[in-house]
mmCIF file of C-alpha atoms in Angstrom:
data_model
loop_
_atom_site.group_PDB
_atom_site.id
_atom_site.type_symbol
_atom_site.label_atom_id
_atom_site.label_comp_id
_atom_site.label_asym_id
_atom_site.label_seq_id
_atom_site.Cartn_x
_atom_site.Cartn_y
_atom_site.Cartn_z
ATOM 1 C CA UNK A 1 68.909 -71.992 -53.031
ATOM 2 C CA UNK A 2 67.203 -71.640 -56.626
ATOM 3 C CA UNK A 3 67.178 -68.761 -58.413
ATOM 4 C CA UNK A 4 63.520 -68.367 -57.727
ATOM 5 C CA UNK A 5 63.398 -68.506 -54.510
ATOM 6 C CA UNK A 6 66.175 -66.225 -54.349
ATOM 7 C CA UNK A 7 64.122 -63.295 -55.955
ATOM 8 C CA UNK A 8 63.232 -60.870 -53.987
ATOM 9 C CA UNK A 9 59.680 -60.154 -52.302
ATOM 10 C CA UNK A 10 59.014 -56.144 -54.076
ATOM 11 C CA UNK A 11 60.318 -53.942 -51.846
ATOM 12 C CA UNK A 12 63.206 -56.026 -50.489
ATOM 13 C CA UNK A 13 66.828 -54.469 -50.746
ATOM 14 C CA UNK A 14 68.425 -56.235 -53.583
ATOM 15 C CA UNK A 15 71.595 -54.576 -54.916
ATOM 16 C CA UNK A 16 73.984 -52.331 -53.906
ATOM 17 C CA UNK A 17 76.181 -50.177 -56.215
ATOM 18 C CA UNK A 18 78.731 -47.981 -56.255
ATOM 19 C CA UNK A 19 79.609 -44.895 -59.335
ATOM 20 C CA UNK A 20 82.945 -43.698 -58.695
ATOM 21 C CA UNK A 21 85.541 -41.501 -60.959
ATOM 22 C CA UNK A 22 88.586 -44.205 -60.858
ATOM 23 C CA UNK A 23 87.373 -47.544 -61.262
ATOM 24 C CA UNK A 24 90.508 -49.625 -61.241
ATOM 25 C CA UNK A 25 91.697 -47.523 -58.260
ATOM 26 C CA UNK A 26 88.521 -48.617 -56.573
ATOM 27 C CA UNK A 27 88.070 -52.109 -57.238
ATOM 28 C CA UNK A 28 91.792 -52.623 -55.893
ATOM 29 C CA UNK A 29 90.616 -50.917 -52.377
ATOM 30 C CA UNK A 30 87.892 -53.608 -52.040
ATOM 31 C CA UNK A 31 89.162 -56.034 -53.266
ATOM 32 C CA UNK A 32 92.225 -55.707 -50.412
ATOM 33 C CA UNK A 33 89.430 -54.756 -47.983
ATOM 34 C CA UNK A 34 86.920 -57.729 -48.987
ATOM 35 C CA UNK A 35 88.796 -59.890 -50.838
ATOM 36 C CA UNK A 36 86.215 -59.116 -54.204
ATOM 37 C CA UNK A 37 87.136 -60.059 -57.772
ATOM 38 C CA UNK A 38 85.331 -59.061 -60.321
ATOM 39 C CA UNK A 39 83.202 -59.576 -64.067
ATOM 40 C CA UNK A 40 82.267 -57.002 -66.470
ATOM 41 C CA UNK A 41 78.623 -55.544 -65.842
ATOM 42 C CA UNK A 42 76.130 -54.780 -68.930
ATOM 43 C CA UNK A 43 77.801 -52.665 -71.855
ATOM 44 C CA UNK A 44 74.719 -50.617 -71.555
ATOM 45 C CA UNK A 45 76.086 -49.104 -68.202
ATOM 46 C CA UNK A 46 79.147 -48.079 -69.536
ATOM 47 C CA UNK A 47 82.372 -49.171 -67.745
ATOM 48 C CA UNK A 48 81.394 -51.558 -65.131
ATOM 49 C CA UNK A 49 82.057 -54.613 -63.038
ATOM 50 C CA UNK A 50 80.566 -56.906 -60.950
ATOM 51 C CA UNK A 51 81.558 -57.596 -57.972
ATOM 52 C CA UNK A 52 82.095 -61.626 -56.918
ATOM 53 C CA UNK A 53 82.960 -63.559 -53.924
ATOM 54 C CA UNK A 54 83.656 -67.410 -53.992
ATOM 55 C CA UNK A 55 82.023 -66.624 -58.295
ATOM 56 C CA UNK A 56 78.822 -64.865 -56.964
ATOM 57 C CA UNK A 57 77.930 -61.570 -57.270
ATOM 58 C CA UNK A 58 77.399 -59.193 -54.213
ATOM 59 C CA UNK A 59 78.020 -55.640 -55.523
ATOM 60 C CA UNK A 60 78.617 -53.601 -58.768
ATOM 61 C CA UNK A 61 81.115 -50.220 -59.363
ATOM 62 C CA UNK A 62 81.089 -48.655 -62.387
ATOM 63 C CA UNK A 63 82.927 -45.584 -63.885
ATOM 64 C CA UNK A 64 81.329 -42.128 -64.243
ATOM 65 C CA UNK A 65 81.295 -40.385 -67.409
ATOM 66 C CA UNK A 66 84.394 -37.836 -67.085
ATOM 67 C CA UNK A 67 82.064 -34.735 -67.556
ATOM 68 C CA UNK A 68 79.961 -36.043 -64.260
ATOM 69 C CA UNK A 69 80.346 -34.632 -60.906
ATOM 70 C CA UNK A 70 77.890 -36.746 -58.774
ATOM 71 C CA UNK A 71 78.331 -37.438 -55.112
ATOM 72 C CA UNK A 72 80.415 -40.832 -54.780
ATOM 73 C CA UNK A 73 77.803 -43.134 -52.759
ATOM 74 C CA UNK A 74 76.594 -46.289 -52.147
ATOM 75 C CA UNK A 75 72.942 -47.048 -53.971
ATOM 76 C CA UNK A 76 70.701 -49.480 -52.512
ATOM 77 C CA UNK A 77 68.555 -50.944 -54.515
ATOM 78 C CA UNK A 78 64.831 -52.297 -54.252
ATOM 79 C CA UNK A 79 63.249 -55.163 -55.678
ATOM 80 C CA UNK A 80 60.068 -54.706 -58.301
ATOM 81 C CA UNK A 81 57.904 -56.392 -60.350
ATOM 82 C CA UNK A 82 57.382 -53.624 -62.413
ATOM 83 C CA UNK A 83 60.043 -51.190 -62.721
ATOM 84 C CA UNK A 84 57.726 -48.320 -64.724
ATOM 85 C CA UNK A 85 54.355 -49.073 -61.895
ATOM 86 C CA UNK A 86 56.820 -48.659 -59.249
ATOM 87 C CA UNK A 87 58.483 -45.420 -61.228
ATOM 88 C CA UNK A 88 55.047 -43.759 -61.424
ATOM 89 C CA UNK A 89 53.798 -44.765 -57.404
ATOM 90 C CA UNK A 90 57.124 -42.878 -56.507
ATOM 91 C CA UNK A 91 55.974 -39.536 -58.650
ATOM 92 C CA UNK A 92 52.883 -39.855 -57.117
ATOM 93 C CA UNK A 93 53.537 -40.116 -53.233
ATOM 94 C CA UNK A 94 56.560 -37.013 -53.988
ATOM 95 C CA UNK A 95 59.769 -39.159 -55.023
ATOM 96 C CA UNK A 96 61.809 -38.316 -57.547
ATOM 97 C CA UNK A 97 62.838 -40.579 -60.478
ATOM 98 C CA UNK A 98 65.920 -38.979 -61.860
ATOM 99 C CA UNK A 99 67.067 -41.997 -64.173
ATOM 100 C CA UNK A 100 65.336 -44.407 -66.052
ATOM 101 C CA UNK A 101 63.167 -46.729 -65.915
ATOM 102 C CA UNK A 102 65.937 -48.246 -68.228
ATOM 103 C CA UNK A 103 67.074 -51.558 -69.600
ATOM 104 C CA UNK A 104 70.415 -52.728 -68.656
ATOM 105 C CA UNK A 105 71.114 -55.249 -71.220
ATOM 106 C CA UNK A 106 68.974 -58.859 -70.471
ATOM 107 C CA UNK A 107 70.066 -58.331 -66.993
ATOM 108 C CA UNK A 108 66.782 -56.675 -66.087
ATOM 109 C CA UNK A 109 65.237 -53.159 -65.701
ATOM 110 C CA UNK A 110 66.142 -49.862 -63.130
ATOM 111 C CA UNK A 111 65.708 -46.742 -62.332
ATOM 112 C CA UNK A 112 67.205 -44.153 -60.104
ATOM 113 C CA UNK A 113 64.917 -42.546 -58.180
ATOM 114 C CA UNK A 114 65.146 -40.356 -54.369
ATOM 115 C CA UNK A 115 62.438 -40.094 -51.513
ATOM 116 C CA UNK A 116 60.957 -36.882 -50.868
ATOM 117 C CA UNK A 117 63.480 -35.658 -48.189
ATOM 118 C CA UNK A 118 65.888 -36.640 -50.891
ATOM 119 C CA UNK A 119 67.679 -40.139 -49.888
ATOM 120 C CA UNK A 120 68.848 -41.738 -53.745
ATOM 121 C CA UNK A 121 67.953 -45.470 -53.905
ATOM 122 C CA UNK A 122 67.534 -47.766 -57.292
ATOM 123 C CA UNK A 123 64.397 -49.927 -57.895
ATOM 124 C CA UNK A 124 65.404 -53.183 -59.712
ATOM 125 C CA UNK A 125 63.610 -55.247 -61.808
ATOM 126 C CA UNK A 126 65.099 -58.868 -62.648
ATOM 127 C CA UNK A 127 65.368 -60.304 -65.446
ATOM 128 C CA UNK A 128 68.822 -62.300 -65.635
ATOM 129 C CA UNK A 129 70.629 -60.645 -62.769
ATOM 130 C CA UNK A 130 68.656 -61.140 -59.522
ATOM 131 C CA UNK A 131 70.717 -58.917 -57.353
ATOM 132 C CA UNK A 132 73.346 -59.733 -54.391
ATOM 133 C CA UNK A 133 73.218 -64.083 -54.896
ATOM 134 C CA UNK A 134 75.668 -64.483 -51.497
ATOM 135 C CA UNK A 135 74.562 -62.988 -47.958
ATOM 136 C CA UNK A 136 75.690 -63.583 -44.551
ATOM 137 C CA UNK A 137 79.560 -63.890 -45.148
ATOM 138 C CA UNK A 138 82.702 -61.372 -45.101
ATOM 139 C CA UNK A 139 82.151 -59.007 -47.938
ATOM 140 C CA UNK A 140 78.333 -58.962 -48.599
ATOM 141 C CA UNK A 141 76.037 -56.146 -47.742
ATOM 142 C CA UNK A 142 73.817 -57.637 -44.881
ATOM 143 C CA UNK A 143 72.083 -54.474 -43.970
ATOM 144 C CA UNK A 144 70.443 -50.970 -45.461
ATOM 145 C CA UNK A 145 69.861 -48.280 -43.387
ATOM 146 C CA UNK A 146 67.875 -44.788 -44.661
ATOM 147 C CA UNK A 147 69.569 -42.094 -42.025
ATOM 148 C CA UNK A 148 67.100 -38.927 -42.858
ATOM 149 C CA UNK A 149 65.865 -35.791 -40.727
ATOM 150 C CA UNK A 150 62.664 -37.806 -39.270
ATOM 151 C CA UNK A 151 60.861 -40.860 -39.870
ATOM 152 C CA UNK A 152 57.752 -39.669 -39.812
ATOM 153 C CA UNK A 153 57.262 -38.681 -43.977
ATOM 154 C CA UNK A 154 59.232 -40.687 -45.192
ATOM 155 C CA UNK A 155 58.162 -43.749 -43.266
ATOM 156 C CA UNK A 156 54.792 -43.119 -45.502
ATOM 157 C CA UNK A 157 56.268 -42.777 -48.129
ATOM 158 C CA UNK A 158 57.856 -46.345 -47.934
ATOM 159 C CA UNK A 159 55.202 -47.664 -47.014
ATOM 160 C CA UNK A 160 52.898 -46.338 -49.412
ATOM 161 C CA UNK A 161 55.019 -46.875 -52.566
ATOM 162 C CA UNK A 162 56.583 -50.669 -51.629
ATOM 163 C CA UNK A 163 53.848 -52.127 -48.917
ATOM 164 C CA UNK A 164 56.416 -51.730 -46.315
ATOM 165 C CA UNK A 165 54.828 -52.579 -42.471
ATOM 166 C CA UNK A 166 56.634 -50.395 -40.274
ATOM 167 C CA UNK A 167 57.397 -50.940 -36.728
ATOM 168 C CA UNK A 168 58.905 -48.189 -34.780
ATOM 169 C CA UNK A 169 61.414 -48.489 -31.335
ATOM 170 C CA UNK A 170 59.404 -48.015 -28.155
ATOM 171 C CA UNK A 171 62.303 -45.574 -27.278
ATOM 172 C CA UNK A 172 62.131 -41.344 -26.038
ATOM 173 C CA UNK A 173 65.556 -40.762 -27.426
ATOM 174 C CA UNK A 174 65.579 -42.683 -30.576
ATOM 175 C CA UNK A 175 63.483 -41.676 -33.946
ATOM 176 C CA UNK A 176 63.839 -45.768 -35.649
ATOM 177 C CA UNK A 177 61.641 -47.549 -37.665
ATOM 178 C CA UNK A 178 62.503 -50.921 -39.477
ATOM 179 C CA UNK A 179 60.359 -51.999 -42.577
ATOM 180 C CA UNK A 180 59.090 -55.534 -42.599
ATOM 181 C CA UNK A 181 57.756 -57.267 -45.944
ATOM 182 C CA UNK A 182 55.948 -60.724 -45.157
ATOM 183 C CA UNK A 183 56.657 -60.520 -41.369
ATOM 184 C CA UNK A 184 60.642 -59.959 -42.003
ATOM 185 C CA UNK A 185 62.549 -57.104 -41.567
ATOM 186 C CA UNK A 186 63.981 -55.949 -44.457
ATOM 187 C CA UNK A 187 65.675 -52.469 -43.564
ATOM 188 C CA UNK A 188 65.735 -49.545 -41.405
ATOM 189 C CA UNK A 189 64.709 -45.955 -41.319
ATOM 190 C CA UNK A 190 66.793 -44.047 -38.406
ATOM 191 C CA UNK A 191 65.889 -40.109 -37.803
ATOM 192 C CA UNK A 192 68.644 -38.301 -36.855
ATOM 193 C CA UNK A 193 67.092 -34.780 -37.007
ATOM 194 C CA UNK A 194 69.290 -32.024 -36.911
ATOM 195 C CA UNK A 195 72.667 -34.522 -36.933
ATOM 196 C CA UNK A 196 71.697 -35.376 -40.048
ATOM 197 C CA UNK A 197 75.327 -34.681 -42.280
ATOM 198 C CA UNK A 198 75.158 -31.178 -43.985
ATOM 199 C CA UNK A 199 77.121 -32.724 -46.928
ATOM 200 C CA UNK A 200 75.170 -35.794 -47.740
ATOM 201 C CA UNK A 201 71.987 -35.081 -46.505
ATOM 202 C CA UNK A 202 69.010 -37.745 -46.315
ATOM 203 C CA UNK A 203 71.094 -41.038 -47.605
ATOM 204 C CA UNK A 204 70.701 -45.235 -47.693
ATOM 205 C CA UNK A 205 73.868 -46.313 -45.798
ATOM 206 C CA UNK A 206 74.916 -50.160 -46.756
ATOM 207 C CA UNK A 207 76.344 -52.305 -44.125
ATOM 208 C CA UNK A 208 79.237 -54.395 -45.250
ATOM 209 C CA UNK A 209 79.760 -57.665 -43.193
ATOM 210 C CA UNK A 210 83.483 -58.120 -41.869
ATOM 211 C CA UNK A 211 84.962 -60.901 -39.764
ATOM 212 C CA UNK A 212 86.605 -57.996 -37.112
ATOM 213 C CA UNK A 213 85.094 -54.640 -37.138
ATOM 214 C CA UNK A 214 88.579 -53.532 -35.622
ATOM 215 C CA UNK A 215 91.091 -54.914 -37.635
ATOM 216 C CA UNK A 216 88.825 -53.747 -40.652
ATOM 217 C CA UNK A 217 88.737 -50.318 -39.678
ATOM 218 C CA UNK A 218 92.366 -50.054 -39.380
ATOM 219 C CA UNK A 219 92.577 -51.731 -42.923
ATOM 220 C CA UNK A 220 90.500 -49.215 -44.882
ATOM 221 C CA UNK A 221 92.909 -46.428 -42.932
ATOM 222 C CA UNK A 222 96.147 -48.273 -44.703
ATOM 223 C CA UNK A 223 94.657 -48.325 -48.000
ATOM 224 C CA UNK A 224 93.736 -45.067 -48.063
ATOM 225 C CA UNK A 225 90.043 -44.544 -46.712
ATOM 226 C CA UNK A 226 88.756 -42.530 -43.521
ATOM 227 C CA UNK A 227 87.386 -43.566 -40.667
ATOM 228 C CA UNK A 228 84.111 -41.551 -40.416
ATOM 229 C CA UNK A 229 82.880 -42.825 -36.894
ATOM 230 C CA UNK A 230 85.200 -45.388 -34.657
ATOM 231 C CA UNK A 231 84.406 -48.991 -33.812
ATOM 232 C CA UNK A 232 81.436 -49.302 -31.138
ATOM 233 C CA UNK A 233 78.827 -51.659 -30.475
ATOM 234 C CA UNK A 234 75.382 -51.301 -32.044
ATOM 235 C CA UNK A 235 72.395 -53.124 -32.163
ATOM 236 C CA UNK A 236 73.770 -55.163 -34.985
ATOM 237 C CA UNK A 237 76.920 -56.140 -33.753
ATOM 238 C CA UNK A 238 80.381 -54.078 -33.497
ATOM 239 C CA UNK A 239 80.635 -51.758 -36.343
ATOM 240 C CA UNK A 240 82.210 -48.450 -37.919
ATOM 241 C CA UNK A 241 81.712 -46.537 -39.761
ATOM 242 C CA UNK A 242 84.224 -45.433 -42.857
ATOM 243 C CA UNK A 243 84.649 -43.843 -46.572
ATOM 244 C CA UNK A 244 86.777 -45.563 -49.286
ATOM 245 C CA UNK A 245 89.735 -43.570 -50.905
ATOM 246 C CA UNK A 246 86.617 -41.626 -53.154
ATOM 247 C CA UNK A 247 84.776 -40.683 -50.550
ATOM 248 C CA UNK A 248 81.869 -43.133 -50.360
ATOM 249 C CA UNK A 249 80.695 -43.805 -47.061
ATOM 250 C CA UNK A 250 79.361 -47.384 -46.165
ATOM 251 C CA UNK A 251 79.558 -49.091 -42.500
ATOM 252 C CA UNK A 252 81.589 -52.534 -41.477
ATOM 253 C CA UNK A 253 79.810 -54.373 -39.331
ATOM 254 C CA UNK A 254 80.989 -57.849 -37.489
ATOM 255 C CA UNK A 255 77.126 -59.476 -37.451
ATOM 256 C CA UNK A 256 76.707 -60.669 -33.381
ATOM 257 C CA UNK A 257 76.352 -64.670 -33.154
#
């Protein structure tokens, strides 16, 4: 696939990344976990790495500043023409941009910005770094997932700021929405209401593929993670849910045929 056609429509998930307090400790618990190596990120972001499988990227981690106390957590990020257009559309329907827009070095232009319930999630525009350049296999993110109080707002607010269609689940129990761009789907809103987590709040959960969801699980235990919710079948395929040695949650999830 060329690089152009691997850039994505605006609005697409793009990048996933990771700001953590002990780098080396973290890029040795996935690189056991995924098998990851790694290549230094823009100076501009302070310590960071990329994250590679078979030489391609799939993920970055970088270092917080020591004086920084931030949540551990997975960022999605979304693809944009126009990093400072999209910046000022998510002011205007009640985001929050709380970093940025920014350079970071030639590889392109971001921001870090949350939804009005609060969810964090980058926007991303490329300039020499397109984003995740491997899908589909052991170790890449294959899935984002907003998990927020309701749909409803927020929905809108997707919708509004990135041109997302939304189609919701003909369902009585079950508060889902997944976000199409062009006729694809792209990612998913879930509502979760009051089950929502009291200590992350509204949040965009990454789902890592894995070739067994089971003997994954068990993995991230022996290297010093949690398992935040067992191995059970989905509508994705079997997954769990679990937390890496710092805390930051993400979900494993062995893709059905």
């Amino acid at each position: 696939m060329t690089e152009a056609a691997m850039r994505r429509i605006p609005g697409t998930p793009c990048w996933v990344s990771l700001m953590v307090h002990s780098l080396g400790t973290t890029e040795d618990f996935y690189s056991a976990l995924f098998g990851w190596e790694y290549a230094p990120g823009p100076d501009s972001l302070g310590p960071y790495v990329r994250a590679l499988l078979d030489g391609k990227e799939v993920a970055g981690i970088g270092q917080m500043p020591p004086d920084r106390h931030l949540p551990v957590a997975w960022t999605t990020y979304l693809a944009t023409d126009d990093a400072d257009e999209t910046a000022e559309a998510i002011r205007c329907c009640g985001g929050t941009v709380a970093v940025g827009p920014l350079d970071a070095g030639q590889a392109g232009r971001m921001a870090i910005c949350s939804d009005p319930a609060g969810a964090v999630f980058g926007i991303w525009q490329a300039s020499a770094h397109i984003g995740t350049r491997l899908s589909g296999t052991p170790g890449t993110p294959v899935w984002n997932e907003l998990v927020t109080q309701d749909t409803t707002m927020v929905g809108k607010f997707y919708q509004s700021v990135f041109g997302h269609e939304a189609q919701a689940v003909d369902s009585a129990e079950l508060d889902y929405l997944t976000l199409h761009l062009g006729g694809l789907p792209v990612a998913s809103v879930h509502g979760v209401g009051r089950a929502l987590p009291h200590d992350r709040g509204a949040h965009w959960m990454t789902y890592f593929e894995v070739a067994d969801t089971d003997r994954a699980a068990d993995q991230v235990l022996d290297l010093g993670g949690r398992v935040v919710k067992a191995p059970r079948e989905g509508a994705l395929g079997r997954l769990a849910t679990v937390a890496d040695p710092e805390g930051a949650v993400f979900t494993i999830v062995q893709s059905m045929p």
